[in-house]
Amino acid sequence: SDIFLSAIEKVKSNNSVEILTNSTVSQVSGIAGDFNIAFKQDGTLVEKPFGAVVVTSDLKISDYKAAYGLKGAENVISIHELEEMILSLKESDKGKTIAFLLGLKKETNPLEFARVLALVKELQKFDCKAYIFTNNIKLTAFNLDQEYYDTRNEGAVYVKSAEEPEFSIDKNSLKIVYVDSALQRKVELSPDMIVVDQKYAADDTNSDLSEKFGINLSSNRFLQAENIRNIPTRTNQKGIFAIGSGKQIQGLNESLTDI
């Protein structure tokens, strides 16, 4: 997005910022205000002094296609795949029916719910009909109340059910059978596309960073352990801070607040 491209250009043009590409942390020593970190860069050991350290990492993301029994169908995609497609929608995509599966295999993540709402709003510009199958609608974390009501008023259907819908594929023709709470009976839906939710987990590199920097990991293997004071970025090591997706599952605004 533009915000990342702009940030990259600013970093590249800042003479006070040094970028070490193709580098891994080899060894860490020292204390807050006087850290020394050895990086392995293209087979060469490079040592740098630092007053403080900020650590982060990517999220490990996978989808639930296989868990729903929908793996391999060409019109079953993940939320990320739809985000990549959404900007290239054509006139021929108008009026299609899109079904979202959200939180049926796990607790709904507020970040993912925000992504789905954004996608539904874009689809509605093309007169697409959206059905969102979910166990729990979470709005408070990202102040999503207005977006939720806007999409619902524009025709989005939110289906909450204790029973997981039944799915079937016949020559790439999709079918969802679910219990309609108002009608109190099973209803059949044949969407043009099914969008499945994704699983977010701490990156595998967190274990290595934890060992080298002496950082206690959270119960979910993120770089900031649970703390009773809920201090946003501090770790158990003085002078070492955790931000962004390295410390928890969070959205862009929260990550920018960390910085």
XYZ file of C-alpha atoms in Angstrom:
259
model
C 0.000 0.000 0.000
C 1.003 3.648 -0.323
C 1.849 3.979 3.364
C 4.476 1.202 3.140
C 5.940 2.419 -0.151
C 6.267 5.916 1.315
C 7.934 4.561 4.457
C 10.423 2.495 2.426
C 11.428 5.542 0.373
C 11.896 7.645 3.524
C 14.109 4.975 5.097
C 16.222 4.613 1.954
C 16.790 8.377 1.740
C 17.628 8.793 5.449
C 21.392 8.900 5.954
C 20.917 8.055 9.645
C 19.422 4.661 8.797
C 21.612 1.713 7.833
C 19.940 -1.338 6.272
C 21.602 -4.731 6.567
C 20.063 -7.020 3.962
C 20.449 -10.817 3.905
C 21.378 -10.687 7.577
C 20.635 -12.816 10.626
C 21.340 -12.158 14.282
C 24.256 -14.323 15.376
C 25.011 -13.143 18.908
C 23.806 -10.511 21.393
C 25.728 -9.130 24.374
C 25.666 -6.097 26.646
C 23.006 -4.230 28.592
C 20.499 -1.429 27.982
C 22.371 1.539 26.541
C 25.332 -0.611 25.523
C 24.262 -3.567 23.390
C 26.573 -5.244 20.910
C 24.966 -7.373 18.210
C 26.803 -9.594 15.745
C 25.041 -10.148 12.421
C 25.905 -12.791 9.862
C 25.658 -11.128 6.453
C 26.444 -13.158 3.330
C 28.778 -15.375 5.337
C 30.586 -12.448 7.008
C 30.241 -11.511 10.683
C 29.342 -7.835 11.191
C 29.237 -6.303 14.711
C 27.228 -3.184 15.580
C 26.705 -1.259 18.862
C 23.180 -0.184 19.918
C 21.655 1.716 22.822
C 18.284 -0.021 22.504
C 16.755 -2.814 20.432
C 13.310 -3.118 18.805
C 12.323 -6.604 17.660
C 9.461 -7.783 15.472
C 8.622 -10.581 13.054
C 6.029 -11.640 10.503
C 2.900 -13.617 11.248
C 2.667 -17.207 10.089
C -0.551 -17.387 8.072
C -2.398 -20.381 6.648
C -6.010 -21.001 5.640
C -8.767 -23.446 6.582
C -9.671 -24.777 3.113
C -8.708 -28.341 4.028
C -10.454 -28.139 7.415
C -13.724 -27.278 5.657
C -13.197 -30.042 3.089
C -12.919 -27.411 0.341
C -9.261 -27.684 -0.633
C -8.642 -27.822 -4.386
C -11.817 -26.084 -5.597
C -10.858 -23.182 -7.856
C -13.707 -20.955 -6.639
C -12.764 -21.377 -2.972
C -10.169 -18.796 -1.939
C -8.689 -17.260 1.217
C -9.296 -13.746 2.539
C -5.808 -12.750 1.383
C -6.452 -14.060 -2.124
C -9.665 -12.027 -2.350
C -7.814 -8.912 -1.155
C -5.434 -9.362 -4.093
C -8.329 -9.852 -6.528
C -10.600 -7.071 -5.278
C -8.891 -4.243 -7.163
C -9.253 -6.027 -10.492
C -12.987 -6.822 -10.361
C -14.708 -6.431 -13.720
C -18.248 -5.750 -14.950
C -18.680 -9.502 -15.375
C -18.238 -9.912 -11.605
C -21.301 -7.800 -10.835
C -24.174 -9.444 -9.005
C -22.234 -12.484 -7.825
C -22.937 -14.210 -4.516
C -19.949 -14.500 -2.187
C -19.976 -16.566 1.012
C -17.461 -15.875 3.793
C -16.601 -18.526 6.409
C -15.344 -16.769 9.508
C -14.544 -18.238 12.912
C -16.272 -21.562 12.357
C -13.110 -23.546 13.136
C -11.728 -21.224 15.783
C -12.618 -18.074 17.741
C -13.176 -15.107 15.427
C -10.222 -12.738 15.272
C -11.170 -9.012 15.319
C -8.443 -8.177 12.804
C -9.847 -10.740 10.381
C -13.392 -9.475 10.918
C -12.177 -5.976 9.992
C -10.643 -7.356 6.790
C -13.883 -9.130 5.880
C -15.978 -5.993 6.436
C -13.644 -4.006 4.170
C -13.982 -6.661 1.468
C -17.774 -6.791 1.786
C -17.973 -3.008 1.323
C -15.916 -3.266 -1.866
C -18.016 -6.159 -3.190
C -21.211 -4.211 -2.565
C -19.967 -1.546 -4.971
C -20.330 -4.256 -7.632
C -23.815 -5.234 -6.425
C -22.468 -8.510 -5.065
C -24.473 -10.331 -2.401
C -22.385 -11.266 0.647
C -23.183 -13.970 3.189
C -20.983 -14.109 6.289
C -21.172 -17.363 8.248
C -19.719 -16.863 11.717
C -19.985 -18.082 15.295
C -19.309 -14.708 16.846
C -19.433 -11.106 15.605
C -16.628 -9.054 17.188
C -16.873 -5.310 16.684
C -15.346 -3.539 19.673
C -11.609 -4.105 19.126
C -11.460 -2.028 15.938
C -14.612 0.086 16.462
C -16.318 -1.772 13.655
C -19.922 -1.132 14.670
C -20.627 1.405 11.920
C -19.004 -0.703 9.175
C -21.020 -3.726 10.310
C -24.337 -1.853 10.259
C -23.490 -0.179 6.933
C -22.789 -3.498 5.209
C -25.882 -5.089 6.741
C -28.072 -2.187 5.611
C -26.654 -2.619 2.094
C -27.789 -6.234 2.030
C -25.034 -8.304 3.638
C -26.420 -11.334 5.466
C -24.745 -12.400 8.719
C -25.531 -15.995 9.619
C -24.839 -17.021 13.215
C -25.417 -20.657 13.989
C -24.297 -23.124 16.613
C -24.200 -25.766 13.873
C -21.485 -25.581 11.252
C -22.952 -25.404 7.720
C -22.633 -28.380 5.372
C -20.452 -27.862 2.297
C -20.310 -29.724 -0.982
C -18.623 -29.314 -4.377
C -19.883 -30.805 -7.631
C -17.751 -29.940 -10.689
C -16.826 -26.611 -9.051
C -20.484 -25.889 -8.293
C -20.630 -24.933 -4.627
C -23.409 -25.652 -2.157
C -23.853 -24.560 1.468
C -26.673 -25.936 3.609
C -27.283 -24.102 6.891
C -29.965 -23.637 9.526
C -31.801 -20.324 9.183
C -32.496 -19.094 12.722
C -35.563 -17.103 11.635
C -37.137 -19.851 9.528
C -36.008 -22.593 11.923
C -35.177 -24.897 9.044
C -32.331 -25.777 6.719
C -31.683 -23.458 3.780
C -29.542 -24.103 0.705
C -27.205 -21.505 -0.808
C -25.233 -21.877 -4.054
C -22.592 -19.115 -3.988
C -20.334 -18.220 -6.889
C -17.384 -18.151 -4.530
C -16.501 -19.153 -0.968
C -13.917 -17.148 0.973
C -12.384 -19.002 3.919
C -10.799 -17.488 7.000
C -7.132 -17.718 7.884
C -5.118 -18.935 10.838
C -2.655 -16.514 12.424
C 0.257 -17.792 14.486
C 3.576 -16.519 15.807
C 6.448 -16.805 13.357
C 8.915 -19.664 13.824
C 11.781 -17.145 14.082
C 10.435 -15.939 17.444
C 11.990 -18.892 19.258
C 15.435 -17.994 17.894
C 14.999 -14.290 18.720
C 13.821 -15.206 22.222
C 16.913 -17.294 22.858
C 19.392 -14.742 21.521
C 17.856 -11.656 23.152
C 16.716 -13.386 26.359
C 13.077 -12.417 25.742
C 10.292 -14.338 27.444
C 7.685 -15.498 24.919
C 3.927 -15.365 25.432
C 1.874 -18.534 25.744
C 1.196 -18.196 21.982
C 4.937 -17.857 21.197
C 4.905 -14.104 20.520
C 7.830 -11.848 21.482
C 6.115 -10.142 24.418
C 5.095 -12.274 27.372
C 1.862 -11.523 29.199
C 2.393 -8.729 31.751
C 0.012 -7.603 34.474
C 0.547 -3.913 33.701
C -0.202 -4.463 29.997
C 2.751 -2.257 28.994
C 2.447 -1.920 25.198
C 5.973 -2.663 23.906
C 8.247 -3.500 26.855
C 9.768 -6.960 27.221
C 11.333 -8.575 30.293
C 14.735 -7.309 29.104
C 15.518 -3.634 29.739
C 16.244 -1.743 26.559
C 14.597 -4.357 24.324
C 11.131 -3.650 22.939
C 8.672 -5.718 20.884
C 6.327 -4.177 18.321
C 3.834 -5.068 15.599
C 2.999 -8.615 14.624
C 6.033 -9.815 16.542
C 4.276 -9.206 19.845
C 0.656 -10.096 18.994
C -1.968 -10.289 16.254
C -2.890 -6.682 15.534
C -3.875 -4.244 12.818
C -1.913 -1.478 11.087
C -3.163 1.302 13.393
C -2.028 -0.579 16.496
C 1.365 -1.269 14.909
C 1.782 2.417 14.066
C 0.877 3.267 17.663
C 3.686 0.971 18.838
C 6.150 2.987 16.807
